Tab-separated table of C-alpha atoms and ligand atoms in Angstrom:
chain	number	residue	atom	x	y	z
R	1	MET	CA	78.316	29.740	191.552
R	2	VAL	CA	76.149	32.799	192.189
R	3	ILE	CA	75.140	34.454	188.924
R	4	THR	CA	72.994	37.573	189.044
R	5	ARG	CA	71.872	39.965	186.385
R	6	PHE	CA	70.394	43.383	185.889
R	7	ALA	CA	67.726	43.439	183.192
R	8	PRO	CA	66.562	46.977	182.449
R	9	SER	CA	63.972	47.827	179.801
R	10	PRO	CA	65.237	50.739	177.728
R	11	THR	CA	62.028	52.755	177.901
R	12	GLY	CA	63.433	55.753	179.760
R	13	PHE	CA	66.268	57.067	181.894
R	14	LEU	CA	67.781	54.789	184.462
R	15	HIS	CA	66.184	55.902	187.715
R	16	VAL	CA	67.018	55.451	191.367
R	17	GLY	CA	65.016	52.269	191.821
R	18	GLY	CA	66.651	50.537	188.872
R	19	ALA	CA	70.087	51.689	189.882
R	20	ARG	CA	69.646	50.315	193.386
R	21	THR	CA	68.409	46.973	192.005
R	22	CYS	CA	71.507	46.892	189.867
R	23	ILE	CA	73.772	47.722	192.789
R	24	TYR	CA	72.329	44.885	194.924
R	25	ASN	CA	72.731	42.380	192.093
R	26	TYR	CA	76.262	43.572	191.536
R	27	LEU	CA	77.189	43.545	195.211
R	28	TYR	CA	75.703	40.136	195.821
R	29	SER	CA	77.554	38.518	192.936
R	30	ARG	CA	80.807	40.173	194.001
R	31	ALA	CA	80.266	39.265	197.654
R	32	LYS	CA	79.882	35.622	196.679
R	33	GLY	CA	82.702	35.585	194.147
R	34	GLY	CA	80.198	35.004	191.372
R	35	LYS	CA	79.270	36.647	188.114
R	36	PHE	CA	77.158	39.664	187.274
R	37	LEU	CA	75.513	40.026	183.858
R	38	LEU	CA	73.617	42.736	182.042
R	39	ARG	CA	70.639	42.050	179.819
R	40	ILE	CA	68.827	44.694	177.839
R	41	GLU	CA	65.135	43.821	177.697
R	42	ASP	CA	64.312	45.649	174.504
R	43	THR	CA	61.230	43.763	173.370
R	44	ASP	CA	58.751	46.611	173.791
R	45	ARG	CA	59.355	48.099	170.381
R	46	GLU	CA	56.905	50.943	170.817
R	47	ARG	CA	58.647	52.434	173.800
R	48	TYR	CA	62.166	51.484	172.728
R	49	ARG	CA	64.706	54.174	171.871
R	50	GLU	CA	68.326	53.513	171.102
R	51	GLU	CA	69.416	56.478	173.228
R	52	TRP	CA	67.902	54.897	176.348
R	53	VAL	CA	70.175	51.892	175.859
R	54	VAL	CA	73.201	54.134	175.507
R	55	GLY	CA	72.078	56.109	178.534
R	56	ILE	CA	71.711	52.982	180.688
R	57	ILE	CA	75.091	51.593	179.729
R	58	GLU	CA	76.837	54.910	180.209
R	59	GLY	CA	75.045	55.485	183.480
R	60	LEU	CA	76.076	52.090	184.878
R	61	LYS	CA	79.697	52.609	183.823
R	62	TRP	CA	79.666	56.057	185.428
R	63	LEU	CA	78.299	54.508	188.622
R	64	GLY	CA	81.296	52.184	188.669
R	65	ILE	CA	79.502	48.956	187.831
R	66	GLU	CA	81.080	46.512	185.457
R	67	TRP	CA	79.525	43.324	184.091
R	68	ASP	CA	81.350	40.129	183.346
R	69	GLU	CA	80.228	39.308	179.821
R	70	PRO	CA	79.071	41.323	176.829
R	71	GLU	CA	75.547	42.518	177.463
R	72	VAL	CA	72.685	40.412	176.064
R	73	TYR	CA	70.006	42.047	173.929
R	74	GLN	CA	66.667	40.296	173.833
R	75	SER	CA	65.810	41.732	170.439
R	76	GLN	CA	68.667	39.651	168.990
R	77	ARG	CA	67.280	36.405	170.372
R	78	LEU	CA	63.889	36.141	168.711
R	79	GLU	CA	64.667	32.765	167.177
R	80	ILE	CA	65.475	31.338	170.571
R	81	TYR	CA	62.155	32.434	172.078
R	82	LYS	CA	60.317	31.113	169.057
R	83	LYS	CA	61.938	27.718	169.443
R	84	TYR	CA	60.914	27.415	173.083
R	85	ALA	CA	57.413	28.736	172.465
R	86	GLU	CA	56.932	26.070	169.797
R	87	MET	CA	58.246	23.472	172.186
R	88	LEU	CA	55.586	24.563	174.686
R	89	ILE	CA	52.872	24.253	172.040
R	90	GLU	CA	54.068	20.770	171.192
R	91	LYS	CA	53.979	19.713	174.798
R	92	GLY	CA	50.468	21.125	175.217
R	93	TYR	CA	51.448	23.956	177.573
R	94	ALA	CA	50.757	26.741	175.105
R	95	TYR	CA	48.539	27.323	172.090
R	96	ARG	CA	48.171	29.668	169.158
R	97	CYS	CA	45.555	32.377	169.501
R	98	PHE	CA	44.145	33.837	166.286
R	99	CYS	CA	41.779	36.263	167.944
R	100	THR	CA	42.022	39.720	166.421
R	101	PRO	CA	42.537	42.843	168.565
R	102	GLU	CA	38.923	43.755	167.804
R	103	GLU	CA	37.617	40.408	169.052
R	104	LEU	CA	39.677	40.708	172.205
R	105	GLU	CA	38.469	44.224	172.774
R	106	GLU	CA	34.903	42.979	172.496
R	107	GLU	CA	35.564	40.247	175.064
R	108	ARG	CA	37.092	42.792	177.390
R	109	LYS	CA	34.062	45.049	177.103
R	110	ARG	CA	31.757	42.175	177.847
R	111	TYR	CA	33.601	41.468	181.084
R	112	GLU	CA	33.546	45.111	181.936
R	113	SER	CA	29.810	45.340	181.460
R	114	ILE	CA	29.246	42.543	184.004
R	115	LYS	CA	31.983	44.022	186.231
R	116	ARG	CA	34.188	40.933	186.237
R	117	PRO	CA	37.975	41.054	185.977
R	118	TYR	CA	38.932	40.185	182.419
R	119	ARG	CA	40.577	36.952	181.404
R	120	TYR	CA	40.896	35.470	177.952
R	121	SER	CA	37.899	33.323	177.017
R	122	ARG	CA	40.118	30.491	175.721
R	123	LYS	CA	38.277	30.621	172.449
R	124	CYS	CA	41.399	29.385	170.596
R	125	LEU	CA	42.336	26.728	173.130
R	126	ASN	CA	40.030	24.225	171.590
R	127	LEU	CA	40.646	24.834	167.901
R	128	SER	CA	41.058	21.552	166.105
R	129	GLU	CA	44.355	20.781	164.413
R	130	ARG	CA	42.659	21.329	161.078
R	131	GLU	CA	41.371	24.751	162.047
R	132	VAL	CA	44.849	25.767	163.163
R	133	GLU	CA	46.352	24.480	159.921
R	134	GLU	CA	43.848	26.410	157.873
R	135	ASN	CA	44.458	29.624	159.773
R	136	LEU	CA	48.183	29.230	159.318
R	137	LYS	CA	47.768	28.551	155.611
R	138	LYS	CA	45.699	31.702	155.291
R	139	GLY	CA	48.513	33.576	156.951
R	140	LYS	CA	46.323	34.737	159.842
R	141	PRO	CA	48.418	36.505	162.442
R	142	PHE	CA	48.545	34.794	165.809
R	143	SER	CA	49.988	35.163	169.251
R	144	ILE	CA	50.971	32.294	171.516
R	145	ARG	CA	49.322	31.928	174.915
R	146	PHE	CA	50.459	29.996	177.928
R	147	LYS	CA	47.809	27.736	179.388
R	148	ILE	CA	47.403	28.475	183.082
R	149	PRO	CA	46.273	25.542	185.255
R	150	ASP	CA	42.750	26.166	186.533
R	151	TYR	CA	43.188	25.944	190.238
R	152	GLU	CA	46.498	25.356	191.867
R	153	ASP	CA	48.622	27.019	194.520
R	154	ILE	CA	52.044	28.215	193.379
R	155	THR	CA	54.389	28.851	196.269
R	156	PHE	CA	57.858	30.291	196.297
R	157	ASN	CA	60.258	31.348	198.974
R	158	ASP	CA	61.281	34.946	198.503
R	159	LEU	CA	64.654	35.723	200.108
R	160	ILE	CA	63.368	39.033	201.418
R	161	HIS	CA	59.649	38.510	201.943
R	162	GLY	CA	59.578	34.826	202.878
R	163	GLU	CA	56.942	32.450	201.569
R	164	ILE	CA	54.645	33.867	198.899
R	165	LYS	CA	51.638	31.992	197.601
R	166	TYR	CA	49.392	32.594	194.564
R	167	ASN	CA	46.510	30.593	193.240
R	168	THR	CA	46.543	30.140	189.474
R	169	LYS	CA	42.937	31.319	189.317
R	170	ASP	CA	44.218	34.792	190.289
R	171	LEU	CA	46.811	35.054	187.548
R	172	GLY	CA	44.562	36.744	185.034
R	173	GLY	CA	44.013	33.885	182.602
R	174	ASP	CA	46.081	32.473	179.746
R	175	PHE	CA	48.691	35.095	179.051
R	176	ILE	CA	50.489	35.830	175.817
R	177	ILE	CA	54.073	34.623	175.632
R	178	MET	CA	54.751	35.524	171.982
R	179	LYS	CA	53.117	38.483	170.305
R	180	SER	CA	51.923	38.388	166.721
R	181	ASP	CA	54.907	40.530	165.681
R	182	GLY	CA	57.225	37.666	166.689
R	183	PHE	CA	58.462	39.392	169.844
R	184	PRO	CA	58.230	37.588	173.182
R	185	THR	CA	56.496	39.139	176.169
R	186	TYR	CA	58.464	39.985	179.298
R	187	ASN	CA	57.278	37.000	181.390
R	188	PHE	CA	58.364	34.535	178.747
R	189	ALA	CA	61.650	36.042	177.584
R	190	VAL	CA	62.778	36.536	181.179
R	191	VAL	CA	62.450	32.815	181.923
R	192	ILE	CA	64.190	31.652	178.754
R	193	ASP	CA	67.071	34.067	179.278
R	194	ASP	CA	67.499	33.598	182.997
R	195	HIS	CA	67.715	29.868	182.367
R	196	LEU	CA	70.078	30.040	179.397
R	197	MET	CA	72.258	32.631	181.171
R	198	GLU	CA	72.321	30.303	184.156
R	199	ILE	CA	71.108	32.980	186.545
R	200	THR	CA	70.928	31.625	190.087
R	201	TYR	CA	69.521	34.681	191.866
R	202	VAL	CA	66.887	37.003	190.462
R	203	ILE	CA	66.960	40.232	192.439
R	204	ARG	CA	64.434	42.776	191.231
R	205	GLY	CA	61.726	45.228	192.243
R	206	ASP	CA	58.640	44.357	194.246
R	207	ASP	CA	56.480	45.227	191.281
R	208	HIS	CA	57.446	41.870	189.767
R	209	ILE	CA	56.169	39.676	192.625
R	210	ALA	CA	52.900	38.987	190.836
R	211	ASN	CA	54.804	37.958	187.705
R	212	THR	CA	56.833	35.371	189.535
R	213	PRO	CA	54.156	32.608	189.702
R	214	LYS	CA	53.622	32.909	185.950
R	215	GLN	CA	57.334	32.546	185.418
R	216	ILE	CA	57.498	29.576	187.738
R	217	LEU	CA	54.788	27.872	185.667
R	218	ILE	CA	56.909	28.350	182.533
R	219	TYR	CA	59.998	26.938	184.262
R	220	ARG	CA	57.976	23.924	185.272
R	221	ALA	CA	56.531	23.403	181.806
R	222	LEU	CA	60.028	23.418	180.325
R	223	GLY	CA	61.323	21.121	183.045
R	224	TRP	CA	63.769	23.712	184.368
R	225	GLU	CA	64.762	24.587	187.899
R	226	PRO	CA	63.746	28.195	188.764
R	227	PRO	CA	66.374	30.512	190.271
R	228	LYS	CA	65.999	31.980	193.749
R	229	PHE	CA	63.995	35.169	193.938
R	230	ALA	CA	64.488	38.305	195.998
R	231	HIS	CA	62.027	41.171	195.540
R	232	LEU	CA	63.199	44.555	196.711
R	233	PRO	CA	60.794	46.887	198.458
R	234	MET	CA	59.944	50.151	196.725
R	235	ILE	CA	61.675	53.451	197.151
R	236	LEU	CA	59.314	56.174	198.338
R	237	GLY	CA	59.377	59.956	198.246
R	238	PRO	CA	59.349	61.974	201.475
R	239	ASP	CA	55.548	61.949	201.402
R	240	ARG	CA	55.690	58.116	201.409
R	241	GLN	CA	54.227	57.886	197.924
R	242	LYS	CA	56.060	55.918	195.253
R	243	LEU	CA	59.092	57.945	194.211
R	244	SER	CA	58.365	59.746	190.954
R	245	LYS	CA	59.241	62.859	188.966
R	246	ARG	CA	56.979	64.882	191.289
R	247	HIS	CA	59.636	64.459	193.943
R	248	GLY	CA	62.335	66.126	191.824
R	249	ALA	CA	65.367	64.459	190.289
R	250	THR	CA	65.139	60.670	190.172
R	251	SER	CA	67.320	59.607	187.282
R	252	LEU	CA	71.050	58.883	187.294
R	253	GLU	CA	71.508	61.403	184.507
R	254	GLU	CA	69.936	64.142	186.575
R	255	PHE	CA	72.094	63.374	189.594
R	256	ARG	CA	75.181	63.341	187.428
R	257	ASN	CA	74.235	66.739	185.997
R	258	GLU	CA	73.560	68.023	189.466
R	259	GLY	CA	77.169	67.200	190.379
R	260	ILE	CA	76.772	64.089	192.516
R	261	LEU	CA	79.853	61.862	192.639
R	262	PRO	CA	79.267	58.338	191.411
R	263	ASP	CA	80.709	56.642	194.497
R	264	ALA	CA	78.640	58.867	196.766
R	265	LEU	CA	75.488	57.941	194.857
R	266	PHE	CA	76.486	54.288	194.921
R	267	ASN	CA	76.946	54.480	198.681
R	268	TYR	CA	73.704	56.338	199.229
R	269	LEU	CA	71.603	53.979	197.097
R	270	ALA	CA	73.155	50.873	198.600
R	271	LEU	CA	72.082	52.068	202.023
R	272	LEU	CA	68.495	52.666	200.886
R	273	GLY	CA	67.178	49.427	202.298
R	274	TRP	CA	70.362	47.765	203.532
R	275	SER	CA	72.584	48.596	206.438
R	276	PRO	CA	76.255	47.733	206.958
R	277	GLY	CA	75.510	47.697	210.706
R	278	GLY	CA	76.761	49.859	213.547
R	279	ASN	CA	75.138	53.067	212.294
R	280	ARG	CA	77.854	53.450	209.698
R	281	GLU	CA	76.949	55.456	206.657
R	282	ILE	CA	80.094	56.125	204.669
R	283	VAL	CA	81.057	52.721	203.318
R	284	SER	CA	83.316	52.039	200.391
R	285	LYS	CA	82.366	49.689	197.587
R	286	ASP	CA	85.105	47.227	198.593
R	287	GLU	CA	83.836	47.135	202.109
R	288	MET	CA	80.260	46.594	200.940
R	289	ILE	CA	81.416	43.714	198.776
R	290	ARG	CA	82.911	42.142	201.871
R	291	ILE	CA	79.790	42.364	203.992
R	292	PHE	CA	76.770	42.541	201.696
R	293	ASP	CA	74.131	39.841	201.881
R	294	ILE	CA	70.766	39.954	200.157
R	295	LYS	CA	69.167	38.420	203.252
R	296	ASP	CA	69.907	41.610	205.169
R	297	VAL	CA	67.842	43.803	202.883
R	298	ASN	CA	64.847	45.416	204.582
R	299	LYS	CA	61.333	44.212	203.967
R	300	SER	CA	59.798	47.628	204.213
R	301	PRO	CA	60.132	50.464	201.686
R	302	SER	CA	62.775	53.132	202.131
R	303	VAL	CA	62.431	56.858	201.733
R	304	PHE	CA	64.648	58.687	199.314
R	305	ASP	CA	66.001	61.772	201.031
R	306	HIS	CA	67.621	64.233	198.677
R	307	GLN	CA	69.177	66.268	201.511
R	308	LYS	CA	70.781	63.165	202.937
R	309	MET	CA	72.227	62.297	199.556
R	310	LEU	CA	73.658	65.820	199.279
R	311	TRP	CA	75.182	65.462	202.731
R	312	MET	CA	76.821	62.204	201.718
R	313	ASN	CA	78.051	63.776	198.519
R	314	SER	CA	79.671	66.603	200.435
R	315	GLU	CA	81.431	64.045	202.647
R	316	TYR	CA	82.791	62.325	199.541
R	317	ILE	CA	83.942	65.636	198.082
R	318	ARG	CA	85.877	66.391	201.249
R	319	MET	CA	87.455	62.949	201.285
R	320	ARG	CA	88.790	63.393	197.725
R	321	LYS	CA	92.391	64.466	197.177
R	322	ASP	CA	92.583	67.905	195.580
R	323	GLU	CA	94.166	66.548	192.367
R	324	GLU	CA	91.396	63.962	191.990
R	325	LEU	CA	88.736	66.553	192.581
R	326	ILE	CA	90.270	68.756	189.879
R	327	MET	CA	90.073	65.878	187.410
R	328	GLU	CA	86.538	65.167	188.499
R	329	LEU	CA	85.495	68.799	188.015
R	330	LYS	CA	86.965	68.829	184.543
R	331	ASP	CA	85.160	65.628	183.581
R	332	TYR	CA	81.955	66.961	185.023
R	333	ASN	CA	82.206	70.225	183.115
R	334	SER	CA	82.924	68.477	179.852
R	335	HIS	CA	79.938	66.205	180.470
R	336	LEU	CA	77.795	69.336	180.919
R	337	LYS	CA	79.351	70.952	177.862
R	338	LYS	CA	78.329	68.023	175.677
R	339	GLN	CA	74.765	68.962	176.567
R	340	GLY	CA	75.374	72.642	176.013
R	341	MET	CA	75.226	73.415	179.737
R	342	GLY	CA	78.913	73.673	180.674
R	343	TYR	CA	80.803	76.523	182.333
R	344	ASP	CA	83.369	78.700	180.564
R	345	ILE	CA	86.387	78.555	182.760
R	346	ASP	CA	90.154	78.670	182.229
R	347	GLU	CA	92.187	75.679	183.355
R	348	GLU	CA	94.125	77.716	185.911
R	349	PHE	CA	91.023	78.269	188.028
R	350	TYR	CA	90.237	74.643	188.840
R	351	PRO	CA	92.754	74.351	191.655
R	352	VAL	CA	91.610	77.713	192.995
R	353	LEU	CA	88.011	76.587	193.128
R	354	VAL	CA	89.029	73.413	194.900
R	355	ARG	CA	91.110	75.238	197.508
R	356	LEU	CA	88.439	77.855	198.150
R	357	PHE	CA	85.294	75.786	198.187
R	358	LYS	CA	86.053	72.149	198.915
R	359	GLU	CA	84.939	72.524	202.512
R	360	ARG	CA	81.767	74.400	201.663
R	361	VAL	CA	80.081	72.716	198.711
R	362	LYS	CA	77.559	69.889	198.455
R	363	THR	CA	77.925	69.172	194.750
R	364	LEU	CA	80.408	69.590	191.910
R	365	LYS	CA	78.032	72.142	190.449
R	366	ASP	CA	78.399	74.290	193.580
R	367	PHE	CA	82.109	74.815	192.817
R	368	PHE	CA	81.209	76.476	189.542
R	369	GLU	CA	78.249	78.378	190.924
R	370	TYR	CA	79.836	79.634	194.126
R	371	GLY	CA	83.041	80.362	192.273
R	372	LYS	CA	81.591	82.393	189.391
R	373	PHE	CA	83.251	85.557	190.648
R	374	VAL	CA	86.578	83.741	190.742
R	375	TYR	CA	86.788	82.750	187.081
R	376	LYS	CA	84.713	85.574	185.630
R	377	ASP	CA	85.200	89.325	185.873
R	378	GLU	CA	81.525	89.908	185.299
R	379	TYR	CA	79.783	88.545	188.355
R	380	PRO	CA	76.388	89.454	189.812
R	381	PHE	CA	76.062	91.614	192.918
R	382	ASP	CA	73.640	90.664	195.646
R	383	SER	CA	71.715	93.865	196.222
R	384	GLU	CA	71.018	93.205	199.918
R	385	ALA	CA	74.715	92.744	200.561
R	386	VAL	CA	75.605	95.831	198.502
R	387	LYS	CA	73.139	98.026	200.394
R	388	LYS	CA	74.255	96.697	203.735
R	389	ARG	CA	78.010	96.766	203.180
R	390	LEU	CA	78.673	99.498	200.661
R	391	SER	CA	76.569	102.378	202.064
R	392	TYR	CA	79.122	103.476	204.660
R	393	GLU	CA	80.172	107.036	204.212
R	394	ASN	CA	83.073	107.485	201.799
R	395	ILE	CA	83.501	103.720	201.542
R	396	PHE	CA	84.440	103.841	197.846
R	397	GLY	CA	87.180	106.351	198.590
R	398	TYR	CA	88.545	103.995	201.247
R	399	LEU	CA	88.373	101.048	198.831
R	400	ARG	CA	90.294	102.993	196.191
R	401	GLU	CA	92.979	103.925	198.685
R	402	LEU	CA	93.167	100.312	199.816
R	403	ALA	CA	93.549	99.280	196.174
R	404	ASP	CA	96.562	101.600	195.886
R	405	ARG	CA	98.103	100.162	199.046
R	406	PHE	CA	97.505	96.611	197.818
R	407	GLU	CA	99.022	97.478	194.462
R	408	SER	CA	102.310	98.456	196.042
R	409	LEU	CA	102.578	95.170	197.970
R	410	ASN	CA	105.474	93.055	196.797
R	411	ILE	CA	104.347	89.862	198.501
R	412	TRP	CA	100.756	88.853	197.823
R	413	LYS	CA	100.068	86.520	200.757
R	414	SER	CA	97.021	86.407	203.006
R	415	ASP	CA	98.836	87.609	206.148
R	416	GLU	CA	100.402	90.551	204.314
R	417	ILE	CA	97.041	91.471	202.844
R	418	GLU	CA	95.443	91.243	206.260
R	419	ARG	CA	98.125	93.434	207.826
R	420	VAL	CA	97.596	96.160	205.241
R	421	LEU	CA	93.807	96.109	205.528
R	422	ARG	CA	93.736	96.168	209.334
R	423	GLY	CA	96.424	98.863	209.459
R	424	TYR	CA	94.426	101.070	207.142
R	425	ALA	CA	91.220	100.586	209.186
R	426	ASP	CA	93.156	101.608	212.308
R	427	GLU	CA	94.455	104.706	210.556
R	428	LEU	CA	90.902	105.623	209.585
R	429	GLY	CA	89.685	104.850	213.090
R	430	ILE	CA	86.910	102.553	211.808
R	431	LYS	CA	86.058	98.998	212.711
R	432	HIS	CA	88.054	96.399	210.753
R	433	ALA	CA	84.808	94.615	209.936
R	434	ILE	CA	83.559	97.589	207.918
R	435	LEU	CA	86.433	97.277	205.478
R	436	ILE	CA	86.431	93.487	205.536
R	437	HIS	CA	82.757	93.240	204.577
R	438	ALA	CA	83.035	95.991	201.976
R	439	VAL	CA	86.008	94.313	200.322
R	440	ARG	CA	84.267	90.947	200.261
R	441	VAL	CA	81.159	92.290	198.577
R	442	SER	CA	83.322	94.262	196.147
R	443	VAL	CA	85.442	91.371	194.936
R	444	SER	CA	82.808	88.627	195.028
R	445	GLY	CA	79.416	90.287	194.802
R	446	THR	CA	78.142	88.428	197.861
R	447	GLY	CA	78.225	88.845	201.618
R	448	VAL	CA	79.283	85.277	202.419
R	449	GLY	CA	82.115	83.021	201.373
R	450	PRO	CA	85.469	81.601	202.329
R	451	SER	CA	87.926	83.378	204.620
R	452	LEU	CA	88.514	86.800	203.062
R	453	PHE	CA	92.287	87.032	203.159
R	454	HIS	CA	92.738	83.638	201.587
R	455	LEU	CA	90.165	84.548	199.019
R	456	LEU	CA	92.073	87.731	198.109
R	457	GLU	CA	95.309	85.816	197.885
R	458	GLU	CA	93.705	83.254	195.548
R	459	LEU	CA	92.084	85.910	193.367
R	460	GLY	CA	95.460	87.515	192.768
R	461	LYS	CA	96.587	91.097	193.231
R	462	ASP	CA	95.650	92.485	189.825
R	463	ARG	CA	92.127	91.198	189.933
R	464	VAL	CA	91.521	92.450	193.483
R	465	VAL	CA	92.948	95.904	192.770
R	466	MET	CA	90.889	96.236	189.623
R	467	ARG	CA	87.684	95.121	191.348
R	468	LEU	CA	88.142	97.526	194.262
R	469	ARG	CA	88.625	100.370	191.804
R	470	ASN	CA	85.621	99.492	189.663
R	471	VAL	CA	83.115	98.576	192.316
R	472	GLU	CA	81.523	102.023	192.736
R	473	GLU	CA	80.611	102.135	189.060
R	474	LYS	CA	79.242	98.626	189.123
R	475	VAL	CA	76.917	98.970	192.115
R	476	LYS	CA	75.781	102.522	191.496
R	477	GLY	CA	72.491	101.340	190.034
R	478	ILE	CA	71.770	99.129	193.029
R	479	LEU	CA	72.477	101.885	195.560
R	480	GLN	CA	70.241	104.322	193.768
R	481	ARG	CA	67.262	101.996	193.862
R	482	PRO	CA	64.988	102.641	196.833
D	501	LIG	N1	62.872	44.433	182.350
D	501	LIG	C1	62.302	44.249	183.640
D	501	LIG	C2	62.209	45.581	184.331
D	501	LIG	O1	62.895	46.541	183.912
D	501	LIG	C3	63.180	43.282	184.403
D	501	LIG	C4	62.506	42.643	185.564
D	501	LIG	C5	63.325	41.467	186.051
D	501	LIG	O2	64.403	41.731	186.578
D	501	LIG	O3	62.912	40.355	185.875
D	501	LIG	O4	61.463	45.755	185.238
């Protein structure tokens, strides 16, 4: 059976790279009818924060990823790592190192001064049993180091990159597997857990390629079969540098706040380095599960293109049923409100926003931003638009008269509204467009937007009449400015 896992370290927000790694692990396990597990690698106690764990779990659930067993926390498994570390000592593959941080720092400096890459001097490798006993009796703190063979090629077959070879002399010397605080290091814990969780495929970022030979050595020392490895190429920014904060939003949380739909993000990230074939871009999760194979993932890095993601998001918004979109907008707004960033809007306006803007927005946020004038009576006026559209002679008089005519309408429907407006323009002998533009700016504050007569219908008669009557007062200041 295929068993994959996602193993984030809770040292920050879940970012695009991690999310894509997770998606590939998830897709691959689902594609093969296997299992997908989640392991929280929380052994770096200095950088650990509880809220990162919560954020990761919430983020994955939001993205629509579910795991098949309760998540595993490394910090709850210290006894297990200890047991295996001691086993390695017994078998002669590892040893206790009593060197103090100061001694190690000195060693490092010595290497630096002769410009050689640092590796541990192995001072503690040859301690006699008695010396070790004495140190332990004295309660001297120690770490446990793995003994790297001096000169040996370690080869593995990466499912994406093909054969990869490292010589043990290039692995940086005997590395620590257990720190003096009793916590394991990444390279050790990952092996113990992947083995005990029966992981068959390790799919992770390229940045772990150089760790893999060390892990293979540990598998070998414990007499275990290593899993298969697939290392995913990096995600780059548009300038082809490693994607980072400099490039704008990169975390799931930021995208969620921006108003990206989870399935749109899932789709976009899945296609960053993998293609369903045939130039297709909008692919559902179910379809991906049918056709995904880790072997089809690109070898070369992919570029994260924010505009492209927004485009995909707008496609997903348009594919949503109105009722679903309304639910989604409500959830989104309450998510923002929890962070003190939500919009004040009455229930009744959600369907209006959806009808007016569904075809025009790129994000959920856009609905609330474009639609401010719909659900608020205080809305900003764009001064360019005001100057251009509301400077026509006697325009405010015309707007007031139009307001009266609108007020006496019994049926408030777009074609009725249109008939009245055009009829009045004909009476005045002015171009219809003059009134149309003036009305738009008056009721919405901007010169662009959805079809005017539908907009007026959606806004409702009372609101439109009131806005046409009040507009002169509201834009006076703008028109007086030079
Ligand atoms: N905790 C590691 C990371 O976040 C996991 C690497 C792995 O999948 O082995 O990079």
